[in-house]
CSV table of C-alpha atoms and ligand atoms in Angstrom, one decimal:
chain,number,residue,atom,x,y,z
H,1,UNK,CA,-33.1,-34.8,1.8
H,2,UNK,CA,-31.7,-31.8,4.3
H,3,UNK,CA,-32.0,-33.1,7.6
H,4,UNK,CA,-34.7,-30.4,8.9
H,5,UNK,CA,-33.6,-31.7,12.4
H,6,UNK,CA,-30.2,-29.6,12.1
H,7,UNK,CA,-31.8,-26.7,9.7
H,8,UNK,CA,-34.4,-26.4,13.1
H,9,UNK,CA,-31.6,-26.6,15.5
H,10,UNK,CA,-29.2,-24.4,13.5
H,11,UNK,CA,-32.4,-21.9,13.2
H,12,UNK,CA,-33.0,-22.0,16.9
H,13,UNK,CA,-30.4,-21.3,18.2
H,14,UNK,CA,-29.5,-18.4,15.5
H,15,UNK,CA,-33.1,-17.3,16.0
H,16,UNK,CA,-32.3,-13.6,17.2
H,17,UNK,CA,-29.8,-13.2,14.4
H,18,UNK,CA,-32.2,-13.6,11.8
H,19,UNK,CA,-34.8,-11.8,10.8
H,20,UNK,CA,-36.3,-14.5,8.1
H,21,UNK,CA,-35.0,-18.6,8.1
H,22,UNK,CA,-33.6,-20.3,5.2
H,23,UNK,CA,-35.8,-23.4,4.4
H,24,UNK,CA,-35.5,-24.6,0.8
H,25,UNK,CA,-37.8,-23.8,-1.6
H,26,UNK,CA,-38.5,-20.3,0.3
H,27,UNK,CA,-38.5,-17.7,-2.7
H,28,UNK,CA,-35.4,-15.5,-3.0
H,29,UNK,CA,-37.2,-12.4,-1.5
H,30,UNK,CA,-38.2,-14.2,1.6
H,31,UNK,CA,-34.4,-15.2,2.0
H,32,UNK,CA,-32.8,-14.3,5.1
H,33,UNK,CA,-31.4,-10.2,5.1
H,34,UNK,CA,-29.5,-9.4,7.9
H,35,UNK,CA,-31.2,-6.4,8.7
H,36,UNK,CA,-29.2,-4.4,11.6
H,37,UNK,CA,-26.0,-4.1,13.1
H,38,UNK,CA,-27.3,-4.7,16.7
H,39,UNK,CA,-28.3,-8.5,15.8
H,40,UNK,CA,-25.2,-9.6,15.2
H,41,UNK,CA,-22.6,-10.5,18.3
H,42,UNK,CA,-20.1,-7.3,19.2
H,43,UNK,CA,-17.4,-9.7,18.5
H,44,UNK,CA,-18.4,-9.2,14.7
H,45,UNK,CA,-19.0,-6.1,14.3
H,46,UNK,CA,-16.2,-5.3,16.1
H,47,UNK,CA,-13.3,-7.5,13.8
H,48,UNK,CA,-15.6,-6.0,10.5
H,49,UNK,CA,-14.6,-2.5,11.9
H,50,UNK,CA,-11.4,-3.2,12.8
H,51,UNK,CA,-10.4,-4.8,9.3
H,52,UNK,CA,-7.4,-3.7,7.3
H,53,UNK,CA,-6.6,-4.7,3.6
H,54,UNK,CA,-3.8,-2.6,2.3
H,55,UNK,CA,-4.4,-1.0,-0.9
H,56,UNK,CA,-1.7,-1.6,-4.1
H,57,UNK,CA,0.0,2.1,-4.9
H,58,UNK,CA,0.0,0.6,-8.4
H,59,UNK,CA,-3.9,0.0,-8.7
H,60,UNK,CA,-4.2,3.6,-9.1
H,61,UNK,CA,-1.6,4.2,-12.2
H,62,UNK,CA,-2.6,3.4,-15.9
H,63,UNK,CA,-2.5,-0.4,-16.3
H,64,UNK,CA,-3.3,-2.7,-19.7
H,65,UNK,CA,-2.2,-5.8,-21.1
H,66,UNK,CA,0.4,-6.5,-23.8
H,67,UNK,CA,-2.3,-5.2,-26.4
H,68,UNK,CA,-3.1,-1.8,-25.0
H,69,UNK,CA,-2.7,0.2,-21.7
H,70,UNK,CA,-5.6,2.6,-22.0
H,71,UNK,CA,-4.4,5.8,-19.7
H,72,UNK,CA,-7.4,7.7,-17.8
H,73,UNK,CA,-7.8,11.1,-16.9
H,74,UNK,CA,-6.6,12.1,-13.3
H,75,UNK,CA,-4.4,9.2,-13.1
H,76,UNK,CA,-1.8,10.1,-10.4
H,77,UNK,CA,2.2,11.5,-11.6
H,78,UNK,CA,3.5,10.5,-8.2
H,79,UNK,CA,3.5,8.2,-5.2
H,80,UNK,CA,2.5,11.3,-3.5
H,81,UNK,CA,-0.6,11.4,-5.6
H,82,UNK,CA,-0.8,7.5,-5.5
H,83,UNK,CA,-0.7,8.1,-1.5
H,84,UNK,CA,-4.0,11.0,-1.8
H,85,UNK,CA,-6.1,8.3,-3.7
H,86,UNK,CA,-5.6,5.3,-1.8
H,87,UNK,CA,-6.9,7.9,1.2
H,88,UNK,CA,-9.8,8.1,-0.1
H,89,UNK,CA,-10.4,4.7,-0.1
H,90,UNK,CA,-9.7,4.6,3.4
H,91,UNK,CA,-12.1,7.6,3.8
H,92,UNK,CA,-15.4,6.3,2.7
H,93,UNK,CA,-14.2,2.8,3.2
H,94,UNK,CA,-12.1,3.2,7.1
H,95,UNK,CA,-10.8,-0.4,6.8
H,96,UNK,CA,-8.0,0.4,4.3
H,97,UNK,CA,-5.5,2.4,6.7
H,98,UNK,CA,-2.4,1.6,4.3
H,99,UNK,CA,-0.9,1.2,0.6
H,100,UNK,CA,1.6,-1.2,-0.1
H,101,UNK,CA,4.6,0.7,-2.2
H,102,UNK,CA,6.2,-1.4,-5.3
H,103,UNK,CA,10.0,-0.3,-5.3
H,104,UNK,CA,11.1,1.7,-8.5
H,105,UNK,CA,7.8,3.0,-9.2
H,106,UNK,CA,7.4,4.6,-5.8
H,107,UNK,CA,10.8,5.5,-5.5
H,108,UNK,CA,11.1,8.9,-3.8
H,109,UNK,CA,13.9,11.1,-2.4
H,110,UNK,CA,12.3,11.2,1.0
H,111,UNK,CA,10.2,8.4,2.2
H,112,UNK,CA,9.6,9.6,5.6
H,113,UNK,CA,8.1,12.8,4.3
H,114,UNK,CA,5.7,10.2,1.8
H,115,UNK,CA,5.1,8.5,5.2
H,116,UNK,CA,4.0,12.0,6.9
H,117,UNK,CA,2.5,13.0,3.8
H,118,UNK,CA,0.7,9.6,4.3
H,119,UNK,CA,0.3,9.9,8.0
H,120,UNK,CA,-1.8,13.5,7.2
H,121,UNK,CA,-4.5,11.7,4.9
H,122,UNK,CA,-5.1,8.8,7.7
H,123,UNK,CA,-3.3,6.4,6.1
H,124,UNK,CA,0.2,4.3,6.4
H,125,UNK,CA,3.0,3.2,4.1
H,126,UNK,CA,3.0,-0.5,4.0
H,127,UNK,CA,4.4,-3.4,2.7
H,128,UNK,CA,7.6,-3.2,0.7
H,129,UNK,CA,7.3,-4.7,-3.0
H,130,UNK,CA,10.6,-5.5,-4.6
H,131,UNK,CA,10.8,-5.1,-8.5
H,132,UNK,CA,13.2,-8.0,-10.1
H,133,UNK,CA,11.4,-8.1,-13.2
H,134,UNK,CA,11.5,-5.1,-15.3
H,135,UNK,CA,15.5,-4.7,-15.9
H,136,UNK,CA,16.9,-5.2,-19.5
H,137,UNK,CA,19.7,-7.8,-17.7
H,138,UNK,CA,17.0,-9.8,-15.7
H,139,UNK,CA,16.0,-11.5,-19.3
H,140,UNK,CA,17.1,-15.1,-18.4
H,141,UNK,CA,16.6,-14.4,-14.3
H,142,UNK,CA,17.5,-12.1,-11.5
H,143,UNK,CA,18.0,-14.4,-8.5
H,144,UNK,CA,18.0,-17.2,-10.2
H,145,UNK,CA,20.0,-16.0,-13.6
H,146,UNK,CA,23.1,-18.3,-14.4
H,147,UNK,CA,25.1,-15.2,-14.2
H,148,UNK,CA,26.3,-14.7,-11.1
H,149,UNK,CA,27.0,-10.2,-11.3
H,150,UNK,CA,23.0,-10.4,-11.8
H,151,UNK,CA,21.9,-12.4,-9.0
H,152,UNK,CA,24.4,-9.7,-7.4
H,153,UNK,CA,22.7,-7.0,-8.5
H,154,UNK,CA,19.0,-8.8,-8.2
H,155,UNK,CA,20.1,-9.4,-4.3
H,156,UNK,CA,21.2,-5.5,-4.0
H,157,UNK,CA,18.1,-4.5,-5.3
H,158,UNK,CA,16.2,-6.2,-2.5
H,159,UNK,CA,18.4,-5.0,0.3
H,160,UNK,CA,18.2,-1.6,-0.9
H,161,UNK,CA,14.4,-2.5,-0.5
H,162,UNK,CA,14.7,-3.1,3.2
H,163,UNK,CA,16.8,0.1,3.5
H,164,UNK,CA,13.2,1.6,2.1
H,165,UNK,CA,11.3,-1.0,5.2
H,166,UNK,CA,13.9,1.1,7.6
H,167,UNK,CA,12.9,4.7,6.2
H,168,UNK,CA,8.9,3.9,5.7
H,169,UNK,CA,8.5,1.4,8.9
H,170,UNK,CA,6.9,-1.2,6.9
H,171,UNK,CA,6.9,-5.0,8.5
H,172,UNK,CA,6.8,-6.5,4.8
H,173,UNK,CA,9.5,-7.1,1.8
H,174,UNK,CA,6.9,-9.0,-0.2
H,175,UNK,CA,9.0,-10.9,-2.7
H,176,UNK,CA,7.7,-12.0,-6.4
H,177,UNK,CA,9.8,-13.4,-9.0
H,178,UNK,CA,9.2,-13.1,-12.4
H,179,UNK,CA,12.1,-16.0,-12.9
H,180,UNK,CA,11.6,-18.8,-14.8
H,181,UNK,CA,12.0,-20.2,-18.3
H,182,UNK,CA,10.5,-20.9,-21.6
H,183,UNK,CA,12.0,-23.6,-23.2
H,184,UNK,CA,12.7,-27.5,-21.9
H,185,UNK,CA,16.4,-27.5,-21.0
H,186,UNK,CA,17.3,-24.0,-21.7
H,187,UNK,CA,19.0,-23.6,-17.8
H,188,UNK,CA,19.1,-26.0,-14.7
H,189,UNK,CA,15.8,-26.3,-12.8
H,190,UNK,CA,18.0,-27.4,-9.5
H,191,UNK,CA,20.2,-24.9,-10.2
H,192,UNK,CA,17.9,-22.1,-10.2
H,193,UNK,CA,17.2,-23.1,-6.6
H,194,UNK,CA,20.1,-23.0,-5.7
H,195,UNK,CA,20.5,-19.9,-6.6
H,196,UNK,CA,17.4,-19.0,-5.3
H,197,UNK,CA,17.5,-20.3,-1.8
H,198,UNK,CA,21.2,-18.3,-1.9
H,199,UNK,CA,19.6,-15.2,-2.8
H,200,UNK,CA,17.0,-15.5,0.0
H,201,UNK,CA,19.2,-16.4,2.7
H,202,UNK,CA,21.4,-13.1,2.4
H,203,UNK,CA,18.0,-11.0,2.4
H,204,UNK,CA,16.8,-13.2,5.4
H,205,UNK,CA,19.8,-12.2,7.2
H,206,UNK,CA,19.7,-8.6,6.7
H,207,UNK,CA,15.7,-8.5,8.0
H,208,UNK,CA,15.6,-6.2,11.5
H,209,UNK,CA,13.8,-7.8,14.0
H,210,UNK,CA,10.3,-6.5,13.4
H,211,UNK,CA,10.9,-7.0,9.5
H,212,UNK,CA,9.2,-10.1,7.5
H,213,UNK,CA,9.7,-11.7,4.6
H,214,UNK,CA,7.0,-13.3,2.5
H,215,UNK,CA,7.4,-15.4,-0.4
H,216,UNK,CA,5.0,-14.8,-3.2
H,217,UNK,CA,4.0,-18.2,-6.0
H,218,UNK,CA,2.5,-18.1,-9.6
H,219,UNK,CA,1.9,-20.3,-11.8
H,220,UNK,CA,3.5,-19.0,-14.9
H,221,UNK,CA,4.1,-16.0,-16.9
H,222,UNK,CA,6.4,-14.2,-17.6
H,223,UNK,CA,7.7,-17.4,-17.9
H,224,UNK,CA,5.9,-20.6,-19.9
H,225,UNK,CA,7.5,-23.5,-19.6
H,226,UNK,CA,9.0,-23.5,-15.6
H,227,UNK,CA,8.7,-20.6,-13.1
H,228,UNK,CA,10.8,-21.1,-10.0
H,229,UNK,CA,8.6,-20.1,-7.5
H,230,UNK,CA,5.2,-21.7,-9.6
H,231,UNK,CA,3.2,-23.1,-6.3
H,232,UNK,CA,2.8,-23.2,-2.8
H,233,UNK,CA,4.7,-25.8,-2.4
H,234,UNK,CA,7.8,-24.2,-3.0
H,235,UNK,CA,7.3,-20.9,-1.7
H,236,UNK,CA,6.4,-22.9,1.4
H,237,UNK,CA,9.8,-25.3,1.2
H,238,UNK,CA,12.0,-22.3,1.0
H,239,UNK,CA,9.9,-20.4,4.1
H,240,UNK,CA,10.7,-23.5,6.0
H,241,UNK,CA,14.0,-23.6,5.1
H,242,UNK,CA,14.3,-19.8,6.1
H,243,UNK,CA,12.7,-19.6,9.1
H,244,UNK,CA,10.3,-17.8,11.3
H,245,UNK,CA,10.6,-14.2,9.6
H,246,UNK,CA,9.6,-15.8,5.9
H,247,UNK,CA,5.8,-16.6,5.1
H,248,UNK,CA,4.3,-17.0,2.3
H,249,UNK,CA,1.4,-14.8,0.0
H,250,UNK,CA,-1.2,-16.2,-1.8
H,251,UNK,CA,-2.2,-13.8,-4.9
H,252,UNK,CA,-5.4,-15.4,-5.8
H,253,UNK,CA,-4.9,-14.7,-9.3
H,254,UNK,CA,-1.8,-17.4,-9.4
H,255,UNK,CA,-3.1,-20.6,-9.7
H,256,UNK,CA,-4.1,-23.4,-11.9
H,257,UNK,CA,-7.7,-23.4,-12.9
H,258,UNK,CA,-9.7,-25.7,-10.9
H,259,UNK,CA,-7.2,-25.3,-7.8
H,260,UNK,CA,-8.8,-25.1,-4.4
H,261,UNK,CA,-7.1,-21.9,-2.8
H,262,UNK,CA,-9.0,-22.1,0.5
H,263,UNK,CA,-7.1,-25.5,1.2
H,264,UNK,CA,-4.0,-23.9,0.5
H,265,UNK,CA,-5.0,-20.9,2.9
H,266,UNK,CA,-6.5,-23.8,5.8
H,267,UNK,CA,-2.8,-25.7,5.3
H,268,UNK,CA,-0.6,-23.0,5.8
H,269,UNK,CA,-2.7,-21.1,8.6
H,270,UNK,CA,-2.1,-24.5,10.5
H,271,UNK,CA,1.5,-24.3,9.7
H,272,UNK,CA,1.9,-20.7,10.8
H,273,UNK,CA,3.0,-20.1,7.9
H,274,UNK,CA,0.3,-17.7,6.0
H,275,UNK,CA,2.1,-14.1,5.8
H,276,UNK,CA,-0.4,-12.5,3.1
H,277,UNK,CA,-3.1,-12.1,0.7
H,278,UNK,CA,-2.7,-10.7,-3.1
H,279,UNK,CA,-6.6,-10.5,-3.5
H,280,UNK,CA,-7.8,-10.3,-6.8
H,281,UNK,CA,-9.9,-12.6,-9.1
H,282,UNK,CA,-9.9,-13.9,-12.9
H,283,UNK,CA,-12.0,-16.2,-15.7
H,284,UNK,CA,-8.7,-17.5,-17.3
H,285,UNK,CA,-5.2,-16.4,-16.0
H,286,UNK,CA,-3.5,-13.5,-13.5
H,287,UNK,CA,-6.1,-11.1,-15.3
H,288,UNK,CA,-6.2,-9.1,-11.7
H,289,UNK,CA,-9.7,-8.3,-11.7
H,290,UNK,CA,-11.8,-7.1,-8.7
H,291,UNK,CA,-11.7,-9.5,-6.0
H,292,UNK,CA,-14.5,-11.4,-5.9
H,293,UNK,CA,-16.1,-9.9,-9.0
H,294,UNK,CA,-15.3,-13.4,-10.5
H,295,UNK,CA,-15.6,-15.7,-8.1
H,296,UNK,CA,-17.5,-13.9,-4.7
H,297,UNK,CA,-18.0,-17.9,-3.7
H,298,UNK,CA,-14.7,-18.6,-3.9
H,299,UNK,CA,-13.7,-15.7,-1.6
H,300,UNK,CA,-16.0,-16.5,0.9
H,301,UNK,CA,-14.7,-20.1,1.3
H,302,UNK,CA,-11.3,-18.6,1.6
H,303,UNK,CA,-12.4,-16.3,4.2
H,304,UNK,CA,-14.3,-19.1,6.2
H,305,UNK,CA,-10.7,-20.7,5.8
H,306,UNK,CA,-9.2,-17.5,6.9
H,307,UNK,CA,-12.0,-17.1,10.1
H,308,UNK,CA,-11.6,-21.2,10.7
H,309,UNK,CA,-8.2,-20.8,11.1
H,310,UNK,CA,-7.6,-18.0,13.3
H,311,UNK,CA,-6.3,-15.3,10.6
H,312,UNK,CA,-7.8,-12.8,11.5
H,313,UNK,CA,-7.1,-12.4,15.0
H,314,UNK,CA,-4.4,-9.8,15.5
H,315,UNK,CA,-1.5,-12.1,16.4
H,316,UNK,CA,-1.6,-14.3,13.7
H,317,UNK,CA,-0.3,-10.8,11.4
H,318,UNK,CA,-1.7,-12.2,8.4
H,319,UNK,CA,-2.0,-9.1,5.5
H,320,UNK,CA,-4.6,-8.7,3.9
H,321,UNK,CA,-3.6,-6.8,0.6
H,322,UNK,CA,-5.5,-6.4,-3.1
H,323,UNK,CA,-3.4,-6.6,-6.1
H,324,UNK,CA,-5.7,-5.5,-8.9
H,325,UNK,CA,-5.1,-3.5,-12.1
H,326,UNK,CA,-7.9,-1.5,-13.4
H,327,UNK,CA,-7.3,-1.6,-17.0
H,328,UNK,CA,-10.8,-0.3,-18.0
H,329,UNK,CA,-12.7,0.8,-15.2
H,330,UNK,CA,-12.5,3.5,-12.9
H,331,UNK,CA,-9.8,3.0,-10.3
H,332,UNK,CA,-10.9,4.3,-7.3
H,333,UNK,CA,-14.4,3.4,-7.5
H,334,UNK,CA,-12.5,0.1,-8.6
H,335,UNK,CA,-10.9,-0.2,-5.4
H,336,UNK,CA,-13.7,1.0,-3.2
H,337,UNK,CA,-16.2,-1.6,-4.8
H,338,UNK,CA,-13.1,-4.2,-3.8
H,339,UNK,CA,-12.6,-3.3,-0.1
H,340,UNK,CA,-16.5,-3.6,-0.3
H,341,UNK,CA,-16.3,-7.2,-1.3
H,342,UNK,CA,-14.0,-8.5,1.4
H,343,UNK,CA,-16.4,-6.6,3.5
H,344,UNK,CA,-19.1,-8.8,2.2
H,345,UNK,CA,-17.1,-11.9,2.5
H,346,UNK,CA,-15.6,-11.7,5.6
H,347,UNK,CA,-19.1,-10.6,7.3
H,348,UNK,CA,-20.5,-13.5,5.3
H,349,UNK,CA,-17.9,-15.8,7.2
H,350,UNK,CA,-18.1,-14.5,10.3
H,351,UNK,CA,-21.8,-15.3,10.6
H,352,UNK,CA,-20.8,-19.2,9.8
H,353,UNK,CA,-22.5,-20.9,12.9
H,354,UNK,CA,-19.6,-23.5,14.0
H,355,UNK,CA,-21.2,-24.8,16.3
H,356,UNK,CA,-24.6,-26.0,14.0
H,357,UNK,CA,-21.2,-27.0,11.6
H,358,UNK,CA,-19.1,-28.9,13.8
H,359,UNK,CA,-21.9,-30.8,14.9
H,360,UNK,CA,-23.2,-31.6,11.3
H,361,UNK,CA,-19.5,-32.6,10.2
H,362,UNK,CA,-18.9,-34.6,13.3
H,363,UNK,CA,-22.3,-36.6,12.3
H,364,UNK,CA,-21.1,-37.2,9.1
H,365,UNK,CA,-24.3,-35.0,7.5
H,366,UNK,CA,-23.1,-34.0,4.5
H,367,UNK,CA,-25.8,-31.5,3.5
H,368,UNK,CA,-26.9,-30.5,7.0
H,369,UNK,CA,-22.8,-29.5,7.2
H,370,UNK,CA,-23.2,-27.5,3.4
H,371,UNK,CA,-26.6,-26.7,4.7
H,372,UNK,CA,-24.8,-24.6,7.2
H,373,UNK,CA,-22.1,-23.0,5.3
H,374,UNK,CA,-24.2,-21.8,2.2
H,375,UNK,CA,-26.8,-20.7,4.9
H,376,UNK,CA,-24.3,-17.8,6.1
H,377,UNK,CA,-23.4,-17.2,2.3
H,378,UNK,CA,-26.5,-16.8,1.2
H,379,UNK,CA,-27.3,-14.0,3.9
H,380,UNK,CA,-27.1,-10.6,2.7
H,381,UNK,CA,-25.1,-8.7,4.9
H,382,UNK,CA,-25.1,-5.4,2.7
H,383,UNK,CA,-27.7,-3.6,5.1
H,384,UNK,CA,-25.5,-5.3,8.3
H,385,UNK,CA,-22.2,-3.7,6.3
H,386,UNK,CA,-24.0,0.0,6.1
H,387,UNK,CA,-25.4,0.2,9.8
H,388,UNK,CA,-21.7,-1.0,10.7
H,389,UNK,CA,-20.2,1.8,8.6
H,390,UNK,CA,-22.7,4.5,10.0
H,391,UNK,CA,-21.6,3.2,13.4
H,392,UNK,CA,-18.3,4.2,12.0
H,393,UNK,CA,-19.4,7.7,11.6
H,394,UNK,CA,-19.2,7.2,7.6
H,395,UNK,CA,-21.9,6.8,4.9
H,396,UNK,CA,-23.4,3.4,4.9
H,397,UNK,CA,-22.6,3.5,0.6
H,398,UNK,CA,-19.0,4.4,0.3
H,399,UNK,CA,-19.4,4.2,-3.7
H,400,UNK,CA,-21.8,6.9,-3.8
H,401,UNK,CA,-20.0,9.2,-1.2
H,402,UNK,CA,-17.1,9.0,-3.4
H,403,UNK,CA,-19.4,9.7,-6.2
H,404,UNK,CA,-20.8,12.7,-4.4
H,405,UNK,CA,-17.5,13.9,-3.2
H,406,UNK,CA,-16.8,15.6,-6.8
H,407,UNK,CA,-13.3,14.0,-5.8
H,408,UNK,CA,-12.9,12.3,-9.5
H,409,UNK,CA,-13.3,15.4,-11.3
H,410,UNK,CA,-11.2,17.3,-9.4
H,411,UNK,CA,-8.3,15.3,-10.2
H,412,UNK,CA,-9.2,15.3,-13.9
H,413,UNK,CA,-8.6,19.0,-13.7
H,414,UNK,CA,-6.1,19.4,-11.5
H,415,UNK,CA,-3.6,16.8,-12.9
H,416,UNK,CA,-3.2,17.7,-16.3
H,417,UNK,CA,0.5,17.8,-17.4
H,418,UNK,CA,3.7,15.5,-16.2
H,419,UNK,CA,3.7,11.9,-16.6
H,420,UNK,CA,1.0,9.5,-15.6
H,421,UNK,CA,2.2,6.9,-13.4
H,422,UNK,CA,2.1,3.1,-14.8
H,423,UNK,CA,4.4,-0.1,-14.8
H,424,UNK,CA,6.8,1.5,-16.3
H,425,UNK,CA,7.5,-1.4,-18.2
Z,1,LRH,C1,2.9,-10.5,-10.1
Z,1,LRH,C2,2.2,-9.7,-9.0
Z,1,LRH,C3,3.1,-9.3,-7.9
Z,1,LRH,C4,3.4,-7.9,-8.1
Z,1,LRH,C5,2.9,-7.5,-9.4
Z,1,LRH,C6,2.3,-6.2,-9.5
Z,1,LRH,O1,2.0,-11.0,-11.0
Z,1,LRH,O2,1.1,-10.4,-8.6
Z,1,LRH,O3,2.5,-9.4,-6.7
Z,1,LRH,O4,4.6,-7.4,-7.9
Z,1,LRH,O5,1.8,-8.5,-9.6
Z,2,MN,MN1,0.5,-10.4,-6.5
């Protein structure tokens, strides 16, 4: 039985957020809608303006699955074109100011004049990806590969990415490894760390002084039977062992079934040692759907992790990026709807009274403490989200702006001809 004591007090004391309380057994409709910007405190409205998720240059080329990549009319042919589209995001969105480059598919001749070229469409070029997992000789490894010429030439592809961090004035080389292997046996899982932890060290050294490194897990695949960075617990061991310039990114999309990301998120917040987000979500493996389109609970306990623990206040540097692939849908709708969804969760966390929760967890009440938490996730901050984007001087239903804008047919017109970009692979 929910202790009506704390539901009262908690109520009370949010009174003048709220335009309708949450008692149980109150229909849906008479739930609580968070009606207008000007009831919730500045401090939230301001840190909902002032969010930045960085957009994946690769969300907007033709993606698939081993079965079929299905391409889609208007798809960009450059990262120039990559560049225009993720500005749109940003334009109906305004809390998506850069796009994360993956190095060779954004490759370009000139990267400061991709970063003016950028700079003109309101947006930035951000975190570095390095690419160690697409080369004929990276078959049994690249930084972890028993041959020691490929490690070589693994490690100079990464430095050459932080030449790219010099010329686009990114912070972040965000490292993934597809390494691993398939078979019990088939090369020495100590070994492999070895070679790792080698490999790391030399781009560690090279960093600039504003320059980061952070460590990206998963779970498996490529690789099925070991993958050498398969957890946080390893990405975290070999940030340790690095040091301060080397934090580690959890892609939501690389865990076990079952696994509880937001503890992984509270852990490593605590250990200063969060650098980034992947955000995504999935039924069944890294099937890089929407964020939150699977799992929107699950994202908001990760951003009440995220809030908890101080990660989004400025100096913590924590990035927020999406790492998505829009196999079938459209892709900048697809990414707008996704920028939308943090939103949501984020507001959703934000309006988490603490206080109503520390005081329920310190008296042991186990549903008045839930009571709390679902109570903020069950607001619906959508009307809070468009007054706060009209405060922004944009439409209050970024989708349909875009819609409106004529912007997706235009680029079905226009880019006809030359290659559409994808993975390459
Ligand atoms: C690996 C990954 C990594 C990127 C790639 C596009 O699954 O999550 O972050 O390099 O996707
Ligand atoms: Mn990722």
């Amino acid at each position: 039985m929910l202790s009506i004591r704390n539901v009262k007090k908690h109520i009370e004391s949010n009174r003048n957020l709220w335009q309708a309380a949450t008692i149980p057994g109150l229909k849906h409709e008479e739930s609580r809608t968070l009606t207008a910007v000007s009831h919730v405190p500045k401090a939230i409205s301001s840190t909902l303006k002032g969010q930045h998720i960085e957009l994946p240059s690769w969300a907007f080329g033709n993606s698939g699955t081993r079965f079929k990549v299905f391409p889609q009319a208007g798809v960009p042919r450059d990262p120039y074109e990559k560049v225009d589209d993720a500005a749109q995001v940003h334009q109906y969105t305004g809390v998506a100011p850069s796009v994360a480059l993956h190095i060779p598919w954004d490759r370009v001749d000139d990267y400061a004049d991709l970063g003016r070229h950028a700079a003109e469409r309101g947006v930035a070029l951000g975190t570095i990806n390095s690419n160690t997992f697409q080369d004929n000789d990276y078959m049994l490894g690249s930084v972890c590969n028993p041959d020691p010429a490929i490690r070589r030439k693994a490690l100079d592809h990464l430095l050459e990415c932080v030449d790219v961090m010099d010329a686009t004035g990114s912070r972040d080389l965000k490292l993934w490894f597809a390494d691993g292997t398939n078979y019990p046996g088939q090369d020495d899982l100590r070994a492999r760390q070895n070679r790792l932890a080698e490999v790391l060290a030399a781009v560690y050294g090279r960093l600039g002084p504003n320059q980061r490194m952070v460590l990206e897990y998963k779970l498996f695949e490529p690789a099925f039977y070991s993958t050498d960075v398969p957890d946080w617990g390893t990405a975290f061991a070999h940030c340790l062992q690095l040091g301060p310039k080397a934090k580690v990114v959890v892609d939501t999309g690389h865990h076990a079934p079952g696994t509880n990301i937001e503890f992984i998120v509270a852990f490593l917040l605590r250990a200063d040692k969060l650098g980034a987000f992947d955000f995504n979500s999935r039924f069944y493996a890294d099937d890089d759907l929407m964020v939150g389109s699977a799992d929107p609970f699950q994202l908001f306990r990760i951003m009440h992790e995220v809030v908890g623990g101080g990660g989004l206040e400025p100096g913590l540097e924590v990035a927020f990026m999406l790492d998505q692939c829009h196999n079938i849908e459209p892709k900048i709708p697809g990414q707008i709807r996704s920028v939308m969804n943090v939103q949501e969760a984020t507001a959703k966390a934000l309006l988490v009274d603490r206080t109503a929760l520390a005081a329920a967890q310190a008296d042991g009440d186990v549903l008045g403490a839930n009571a709390v938490l679902m109570d903020a996730y069950n607001t619906d901050v959508r009307p809070l989200l468009a007054g706060i984007r009209e405060e922004m001087g944009l439409d209050p239903d970024p989708l349909d702006a875009y819609r409106r804008s004529g912007y997706a047919d235009l680029i079905a017109t226009e880019r006809v001809g030359g290659a559409q970009a994808g993975w390459g692979a």
